Amino acid sequence: GGPNVSTAMAVREQHGHDESMHTCAPPDAVVWPQAVGQVQELAALCYRCRVPMVPFGTGTGLEGGVNAVQGGVCFDLSRMDAIAELSLEDFRVAVEPGVTRKALNSHLCGTGLWFPVGTVG
């Protein structure tokens, strides 16, 4: 509720487009889950009610993937931004989906490691 859900048009429009040329197609609502369990509950509810789910990261995509062309609920995962585990020995890091490349590189500063743009994994 409250600060974790919005149906305000300005918020919906912000989440209804990315950096692509596609016209804004806002979702019906935007939610900010903060834990895996909340994502699971929201996904189950959307599935039961046959409501489209649209994931949202930073809005910098170029493909129009955040456009809610059939309405639905936008899952903004930016508040799930914990870096759970870092293993320098095997170059492995476990992050929540809201961790940005810049935040990860800030966390890695001083370790001799970095996460370059374009890396898949």
CSV table of N, CA and C in Angstrom, one decimal:
chain,number,residue,atom,x,y,z
A,1,GLY,N,0.8,-1.2,0.0
A,1,GLY,CA,0.0,0.0,0.0
A,1,GLY,C,0.8,1.2,0.0
A,2,GLY,N,0.2,2.4,0.2
A,2,GLY,CA,0.8,3.7,0.4
A,2,GLY,C,2.0,4.0,-0.5
A,3,PRO,N,3.2,4.0,0.1
A,3,PRO,CA,4.4,4.4,-0.7
A,3,PRO,C,4.9,3.3,-1.6
A,4,ASN,N,4.3,2.2,-1.6
A,4,ASN,CA,4.8,1.1,-2.4
A,4,ASN,C,3.9,0.8,-3.7
A,5,VAL,N,2.8,1.6,-3.8
A,5,VAL,CA,1.9,1.5,-5.0
A,5,VAL,C,1.5,2.9,-5.4
A,6,SER,N,1.4,3.0,-6.7
A,6,SER,CA,1.0,4.3,-7.3
A,6,SER,C,0.1,4.1,-8.5
A,7,THR,N,-1.0,4.9,-8.6
A,7,THR,CA,-1.8,4.9,-9.8
A,7,THR,C,-1.8,6.4,-10.4
A,8,ALA,N,-0.9,7.2,-9.8
A,8,ALA,CA,-0.8,8.6,-10.3
A,8,ALA,C,-0.3,8.6,-11.8
A,9,MET,N,-0.9,9.4,-12.6
A,9,MET,CA,-0.6,9.4,-14.0
A,9,MET,C,0.9,9.8,-14.3
A,10,ALA,N,1.4,10.7,-13.5
A,10,ALA,CA,2.8,11.1,-13.7
A,10,ALA,C,3.8,9.9,-13.5
A,11,VAL,N,3.5,9.1,-12.4
A,11,VAL,CA,4.3,8.0,-12.1
A,11,VAL,C,4.1,6.9,-13.2
A,12,ARG,N,2.9,6.7,-13.6
A,12,ARG,CA,2.6,5.7,-14.6
A,12,ARG,C,3.3,6.1,-15.9
A,13,GLU,N,3.2,7.3,-16.3
A,13,GLU,CA,3.9,7.8,-17.6
A,13,GLU,C,5.4,7.6,-17.5
A,14,GLN,N,6.0,7.9,-16.3
A,14,GLN,CA,7.4,7.7,-16.1
A,14,GLN,C,7.8,6.3,-16.3
A,15,HIS,N,6.9,5.3,-16.0
A,15,HIS,CA,7.2,3.9,-16.1
A,15,HIS,C,6.7,3.3,-17.4
A,16,GLY,N,6.1,4.1,-18.2
A,16,GLY,CA,5.5,3.6,-19.5
A,16,GLY,C,6.3,3.8,-20.7
A,17,HIS,N,7.6,4.2,-20.5
A,17,HIS,CA,8.5,4.4,-21.7
A,17,HIS,C,9.9,4.3,-21.2
A,18,ASP,N,10.8,4.1,-22.2
A,18,ASP,CA,12.2,4.0,-21.9
A,18,ASP,C,12.9,5.0,-22.9
A,19,GLU,N,14.2,4.7,-23.2
A,19,GLU,CA,14.9,5.6,-24.1
A,19,GLU,C,14.6,5.3,-25.6
A,20,SER,N,13.7,4.4,-25.9
A,20,SER,CA,13.4,4.0,-27.3
A,20,SER,C,12.5,5.1,-27.9
A,21,MET,N,12.3,4.9,-29.2
A,21,MET,CA,11.5,5.8,-29.9
A,21,MET,C,10.0,5.6,-29.7
A,22,HIS,N,9.6,4.5,-29.0
A,22,HIS,CA,8.2,4.1,-28.9
A,22,HIS,C,7.4,5.1,-28.0
A,23,THR,N,6.2,5.3,-28.4
A,23,THR,CA,5.3,6.2,-27.7
A,23,THR,C,5.0,5.6,-26.3
A,24,CYS,N,4.9,6.5,-25.3
A,24,CYS,CA,4.6,6.0,-23.9
A,24,CYS,C,3.3,5.2,-23.9
A,25,ALA,N,3.3,4.1,-23.2
A,25,ALA,CA,2.2,3.2,-23.0
A,25,ALA,C,2.2,2.9,-21.5
A,26,PRO,N,1.6,3.8,-20.6
A,26,PRO,CA,1.7,3.6,-19.2
A,26,PRO,C,0.9,2.4,-18.7
A,27,PRO,N,1.5,1.8,-17.6
A,27,PRO,CA,0.7,0.7,-16.9
A,27,PRO,C,-0.5,1.2,-16.2
A,28,ASP,N,-1.3,0.4,-15.6
A,28,ASP,CA,-2.4,0.8,-14.8
A,28,ASP,C,-2.0,1.2,-13.4
A,29,ALA,N,-0.9,0.5,-13.0
A,29,ALA,CA,-0.4,0.8,-11.6
A,29,ALA,C,1.1,0.5,-11.6
A,30,VAL,N,1.8,1.1,-10.7
A,30,VAL,CA,3.2,0.8,-10.4
A,30,VAL,C,3.4,0.4,-9.0
A,31,VAL,N,4.1,-0.7,-8.8
A,31,VAL,CA,4.4,-1.2,-7.5
A,31,VAL,C,5.9,-1.3,-7.3
A,32,TRP,N,6.3,-1.1,-6.0
A,32,TRP,CA,7.7,-1.2,-5.7
A,32,TRP,C,7.9,-2.3,-4.6
A,33,PRO,N,8.0,-3.6,-5.0
A,33,PRO,CA,8.2,-4.7,-4.1
A,33,PRO,C,9.6,-4.5,-3.5
A,34,GLN,N,9.8,-5.0,-2.2
A,34,GLN,CA,11.0,-4.8,-1.5
A,34,GLN,C,11.6,-6.1,-1.1
A,35,ALA,N,11.0,-7.2,-1.5
A,35,ALA,CA,11.4,-8.6,-1.1
A,35,ALA,C,10.9,-9.6,-2.1
A,36,VAL,N,11.6,-10.7,-2.2
A,36,VAL,CA,11.3,-11.7,-3.2
A,36,VAL,C,9.9,-12.2,-2.9
A,37,GLY,N,9.5,-12.4,-1.6
A,37,GLY,CA,8.1,-12.8,-1.3
A,37,GLY,C,7.1,-11.9,-1.8
A,38,GLN,N,7.3,-10.6,-1.8
A,38,GLN,CA,6.3,-9.7,-2.3
A,38,GLN,C,6.2,-9.8,-3.8
A,39,VAL,N,7.3,-10.0,-4.5
A,39,VAL,CA,7.3,-10.2,-6.0
A,39,VAL,C,6.5,-11.5,-6.3
A,40,GLN,N,6.7,-12.5,-5.5
A,40,GLN,CA,6.0,-13.8,-5.7
A,40,GLN,C,4.5,-13.6,-5.5
A,41,GLU,N,4.1,-12.9,-4.4
A,41,GLU,CA,2.7,-12.7,-4.2
A,41,GLU,C,2.0,-11.8,-5.3
A,42,LEU,N,2.7,-10.8,-5.7
A,42,LEU,CA,2.2,-9.9,-6.7
A,42,LEU,C,2.1,-10.6,-8.1
A,43,ALA,N,3.1,-11.5,-8.4
A,43,ALA,CA,3.0,-12.2,-9.6
A,43,ALA,C,1.9,-13.2,-9.6
A,44,ALA,N,1.7,-13.9,-8.5
A,44,ALA,CA,0.6,-14.8,-8.3
A,44,ALA,C,-0.8,-14.2,-8.5
A,45,LEU,N,-0.9,-13.0,-7.9
A,45,LEU,CA,-2.1,-12.2,-8.0
A,45,LEU,C,-2.4,-11.8,-9.5
A,46,CYS,N,-1.4,-11.3,-10.1
A,46,CYS,CA,-1.5,-10.9,-11.5
A,46,CYS,C,-1.9,-12.1,-12.4
A,47,TYR,N,-1.2,-13.2,-12.1
A,47,TYR,CA,-1.5,-14.4,-12.9
A,47,TYR,C,-3.0,-14.9,-12.7
A,48,ARG,N,-3.4,-14.9,-11.4
A,48,ARG,CA,-4.8,-15.3,-11.2
A,48,ARG,C,-5.8,-14.4,-11.8
A,49,CYS,N,-5.5,-13.1,-11.9
A,49,CYS,CA,-6.4,-12.1,-12.4
A,49,CYS,C,-6.2,-11.8,-13.9
A,50,ARG,N,-5.2,-12.5,-14.5
A,50,ARG,CA,-4.9,-12.4,-15.9
A,50,ARG,C,-4.5,-10.9,-16.2
A,51,VAL,N,-3.7,-10.3,-15.3
A,51,VAL,CA,-3.2,-8.9,-15.5
A,51,VAL,C,-1.7,-9.0,-16.0
A,52,PRO,N,-1.4,-8.3,-17.0
A,52,PRO,CA,0.0,-8.3,-17.5
A,52,PRO,C,0.9,-7.7,-16.5
A,53,MET,N,2.1,-8.3,-16.4
A,53,MET,CA,3.2,-7.8,-15.5
A,53,MET,C,4.3,-7.2,-16.4
A,54,VAL,N,4.8,-6.0,-16.0
A,54,VAL,CA,5.8,-5.3,-16.8
A,54,VAL,C,7.0,-5.0,-15.8
A,55,PRO,N,8.1,-5.6,-16.1
A,55,PRO,CA,9.3,-5.3,-15.2
A,55,PRO,C,9.9,-3.9,-15.6
A,56,PHE,N,10.4,-3.2,-14.6
A,56,PHE,CA,11.0,-1.9,-14.8
A,56,PHE,C,12.3,-1.8,-14.1
A,57,GLY,N,13.4,-1.5,-14.8
A,57,GLY,CA,14.7,-1.3,-14.1
A,57,GLY,C,15.0,0.1,-13.9
A,58,THR,N,15.8,0.7,-14.8
A,58,THR,CA,16.2,2.1,-14.8
A,58,THR,C,15.5,2.9,-15.9
A,59,GLY,N,14.9,2.2,-16.8
A,59,GLY,CA,14.2,3.0,-17.9
A,59,GLY,C,15.2,3.4,-19.0
A,60,THR,N,16.3,2.8,-19.1
A,60,THR,CA,17.3,3.1,-20.1
A,60,THR,C,17.3,2.2,-21.3
A,61,GLY,N,16.4,1.3,-21.3
A,61,GLY,CA,16.4,0.3,-22.5
A,61,GLY,C,16.1,1.0,-23.8
A,62,LEU,N,16.4,0.4,-24.9
A,62,LEU,CA,16.2,0.9,-26.2
A,62,LEU,C,15.2,0.1,-27.0
A,63,GLU,N,14.5,-0.8,-26.4
A,63,GLU,CA,13.6,-1.7,-27.1
A,63,GLU,C,12.1,-1.5,-26.9
A,64,GLY,N,11.8,-0.6,-25.9
A,64,GLY,CA,10.4,-0.4,-25.6
A,64,GLY,C,9.8,-1.5,-24.7
A,65,GLY,N,10.6,-2.2,-24.1
A,65,GLY,CA,10.2,-3.4,-23.3
A,65,GLY,C,9.4,-3.0,-22.0
A,66,VAL,N,9.5,-1.7,-21.6
A,66,VAL,CA,8.7,-1.3,-20.4
A,66,VAL,C,7.3,-0.8,-20.8
A,67,ASN,N,7.1,-0.6,-22.1
A,67,ASN,CA,5.8,-0.1,-22.5
A,67,ASN,C,4.7,-1.1,-22.2
A,68,ALA,N,3.7,-0.7,-21.5
A,68,ALA,CA,2.6,-1.5,-21.1
A,68,ALA,C,1.5,-1.4,-22.1
A,69,VAL,N,1.7,-2.0,-23.3
A,69,VAL,CA,0.8,-1.9,-24.4
A,69,VAL,C,-0.6,-2.4,-24.1
A,70,GLN,N,-0.7,-3.3,-23.2
A,70,GLN,CA,-2.0,-3.9,-22.8
A,70,GLN,C,-2.4,-3.5,-21.3
A,71,GLY,N,-1.8,-2.4,-20.8
A,71,GLY,CA,-2.0,-2.1,-19.4
A,71,GLY,C,-1.2,-3.0,-18.5
A,72,GLY,N,-1.7,-3.1,-17.3
A,72,GLY,CA,-1.1,-4.1,-16.4
A,72,GLY,C,-0.4,-3.4,-15.2
A,73,VAL,N,0.4,-4.1,-14.5
A,73,VAL,CA,1.1,-3.7,-13.3
A,73,VAL,C,2.6,-3.6,-13.6
A,74,CYS,N,3.2,-2.5,-13.4
A,74,CYS,CA,4.6,-2.3,-13.5
A,74,CYS,C,5.3,-2.7,-12.2
A,75,PHE,N,6.2,-3.6,-12.3
A,75,PHE,CA,7.0,-4.0,-11.1
A,75,PHE,C,8.3,-3.2,-11.2
A,76,ASP,N,8.5,-2.1,-10.4
A,76,ASP,CA,9.7,-1.4,-10.3
A,76,ASP,C,10.6,-2.0,-9.2
A,77,LEU,N,11.6,-2.6,-9.6
A,77,LEU,CA,12.5,-3.4,-8.6
A,77,LEU,C,13.6,-2.6,-8.1
A,78,SER,N,13.6,-1.2,-8.3
A,78,SER,CA,14.7,-0.4,-7.8
A,78,SER,C,14.9,-0.4,-6.3
A,79,ARG,N,13.9,-0.7,-5.5
A,79,ARG,CA,14.1,-0.7,-4.1
A,79,ARG,C,14.7,-2.1,-3.6
A,80,MET,N,14.8,-3.0,-4.5
A,80,MET,CA,15.5,-4.3,-4.1
A,80,MET,C,16.9,-4.2,-4.6
A,81,ASP,N,17.7,-3.4,-3.8
A,81,ASP,CA,19.1,-3.0,-4.3
A,81,ASP,C,20.2,-3.5,-3.4
A,82,ALA,N,20.0,-4.6,-2.7
A,82,ALA,CA,21.1,-5.1,-1.9
A,82,ALA,C,22.1,-5.9,-2.6
A,83,ILE,N,23.3,-5.8,-2.2
A,83,ILE,CA,24.4,-6.6,-2.7
A,83,ILE,C,24.6,-7.7,-1.6
A,84,ALA,N,24.1,-8.9,-1.9
A,84,ALA,CA,24.0,-10.0,-0.9
A,84,ALA,C,25.3,-10.6,-0.6
A,85,GLU,N,26.1,-10.8,-1.6
A,85,GLU,CA,27.4,-11.6,-1.4
A,85,GLU,C,28.4,-11.3,-2.4
A,86,LEU,N,29.6,-11.1,-2.0
A,86,LEU,CA,30.7,-10.9,-2.9
A,86,LEU,C,31.8,-11.9,-2.5
A,87,SER,N,32.3,-12.6,-3.5
A,87,SER,CA,33.4,-13.6,-3.4
A,87,SER,C,34.5,-13.1,-4.3
A,88,LEU,N,35.5,-12.5,-3.8
A,88,LEU,CA,36.6,-12.1,-4.6
A,88,LEU,C,37.4,-13.2,-5.2
A,89,GLU,N,37.4,-14.4,-4.5
A,89,GLU,CA,38.2,-15.5,-4.9
A,89,GLU,C,37.7,-16.1,-6.2
A,90,ASP,N,36.4,-16.1,-6.4
A,90,ASP,CA,35.9,-16.7,-7.7
A,90,ASP,C,35.1,-15.7,-8.5
A,91,PHE,N,35.4,-14.4,-8.2
A,91,PHE,CA,34.8,-13.3,-9.0
A,91,PHE,C,33.3,-13.4,-9.2
A,92,ARG,N,32.6,-13.7,-8.0
A,92,ARG,CA,31.2,-13.9,-8.1
A,92,ARG,C,30.5,-12.9,-7.1
A,93,VAL,N,29.4,-12.4,-7.5
A,93,VAL,CA,28.6,-11.5,-6.7
A,93,VAL,C,27.1,-11.8,-6.8
A,94,ALA,N,26.4,-11.8,-5.7
A,94,ALA,CA,25.0,-12.0,-5.8
A,94,ALA,C,24.3,-10.7,-5.4
A,95,VAL,N,23.4,-10.3,-6.3
A,95,VAL,CA,22.8,-9.0,-6.1
A,95,VAL,C,21.3,-9.1,-6.3
A,96,GLU,N,20.5,-8.2,-5.7
A,96,GLU,CA,19.1,-8.1,-6.0
A,96,GLU,C,18.9,-7.4,-7.3
A,97,PRO,N,17.7,-7.5,-7.9
A,97,PRO,CA,17.5,-7.0,-9.3
A,97,PRO,C,17.6,-5.5,-9.4
A,98,GLY,N,17.5,-4.7,-8.3
A,98,GLY,CA,17.6,-3.3,-8.4
A,98,GLY,C,19.0,-2.7,-8.3
A,99,VAL,N,20.0,-3.5,-8.2
A,99,VAL,CA,21.4,-3.1,-8.2
A,99,VAL,C,21.8,-2.6,-9.5
A,100,THR,N,22.2,-1.4,-9.6
A,100,THR,CA,22.7,-0.8,-10.9
A,100,THR,C,24.2,-1.1,-11.1
A,101,ARG,N,24.6,-1.0,-12.3
A,101,ARG,CA,26.0,-1.2,-12.6
A,101,ARG,C,26.9,-0.2,-11.9
A,102,LYS,N,26.4,1.0,-11.8
A,102,LYS,CA,27.2,2.1,-11.1
A,102,LYS,C,27.3,1.7,-9.6
A,103,ALA,N,26.2,1.3,-9.0
A,103,ALA,CA,26.2,1.0,-7.6
A,103,ALA,C,27.1,-0.2,-7.3
A,104,LEU,N,27.1,-1.2,-8.2
A,104,LEU,CA,28.0,-2.4,-8.0
A,104,LEU,C,29.4,-2.0,-8.2
A,105,ASN,N,29.7,-1.1,-9.1
A,105,ASN,CA,31.1,-0.7,-9.3
A,105,ASN,C,31.6,0.1,-8.1
A,106,SER,N,30.7,0.9,-7.5
A,106,SER,CA,31.0,1.6,-6.3
A,106,SER,C,31.4,0.7,-5.2
A,107,HIS,N,30.6,-0.4,-5.1
A,107,HIS,CA,30.8,-1.4,-4.0
A,107,HIS,C,32.1,-2.1,-4.3
A,108,LEU,N,32.5,-2.3,-5.5
A,108,LEU,CA,33.7,-3.1,-5.9
A,108,LEU,C,34.9,-2.2,-5.8
A,109,CYS,N,34.8,-0.9,-5.7
A,109,CYS,CA,35.9,0.0,-5.7
A,109,CYS,C,36.9,-0.4,-4.6
A,110,GLY,N,38.1,-0.5,-5.0
A,110,GLY,CA,39.2,-0.9,-4.0
A,110,GLY,C,39.5,-2.4,-4.0
A,111,THR,N,38.7,-3.2,-4.8
A,111,THR,CA,39.0,-4.6,-4.8
A,111,THR,C,39.8,-5.0,-6.0
A,112,GLY,N,39.9,-4.1,-7.0
A,112,GLY,CA,40.6,-4.4,-8.2
A,112,GLY,C,39.6,-5.0,-9.3
A,113,LEU,N,38.4,-5.1,-8.9
A,113,LEU,CA,37.4,-5.7,-9.8
A,113,LEU,C,36.4,-4.6,-10.3
A,114,TRP,N,35.7,-4.8,-11.4
A,114,TRP,CA,34.7,-3.9,-11.9
A,114,TRP,C,33.8,-4.7,-12.8
A,115,PHE,N,32.6,-4.1,-13.0
A,115,PHE,CA,31.6,-4.7,-13.8
A,115,PHE,C,31.4,-3.8,-15.1
A,116,PRO,N,32.0,-4.2,-16.2
A,116,PRO,CA,32.0,-3.3,-17.4
A,116,PRO,C,30.7,-3.4,-18.1
A,117,VAL,N,30.4,-2.3,-18.8
A,117,VAL,CA,29.2,-2.3,-19.6
A,117,VAL,C,29.3,-3.4,-20.7
A,118,GLY,N,28.1,-4.0,-20.9
A,118,GLY,CA,28.0,-5.0,-22.0
A,118,GLY,C,28.3,-6.4,-21.5
A,119,THR,N,28.7,-6.6,-20.3
A,119,THR,CA,29.0,-7.9,-19.8
A,119,THR,C,27.7,-8.7,-19.6
A,120,VAL,N,27.7,-9.9,-20.0
A,120,VAL,CA,26.5,-10.8,-19.8
A,120,VAL,C,26.9,-11.8,-18.7
A,121,GLY,N,26.0,-12.1,-17.8
A,121,GLY,CA,26.3,-13.1,-16.8
A,121,GLY,C,25.5,-13.0,-15.6
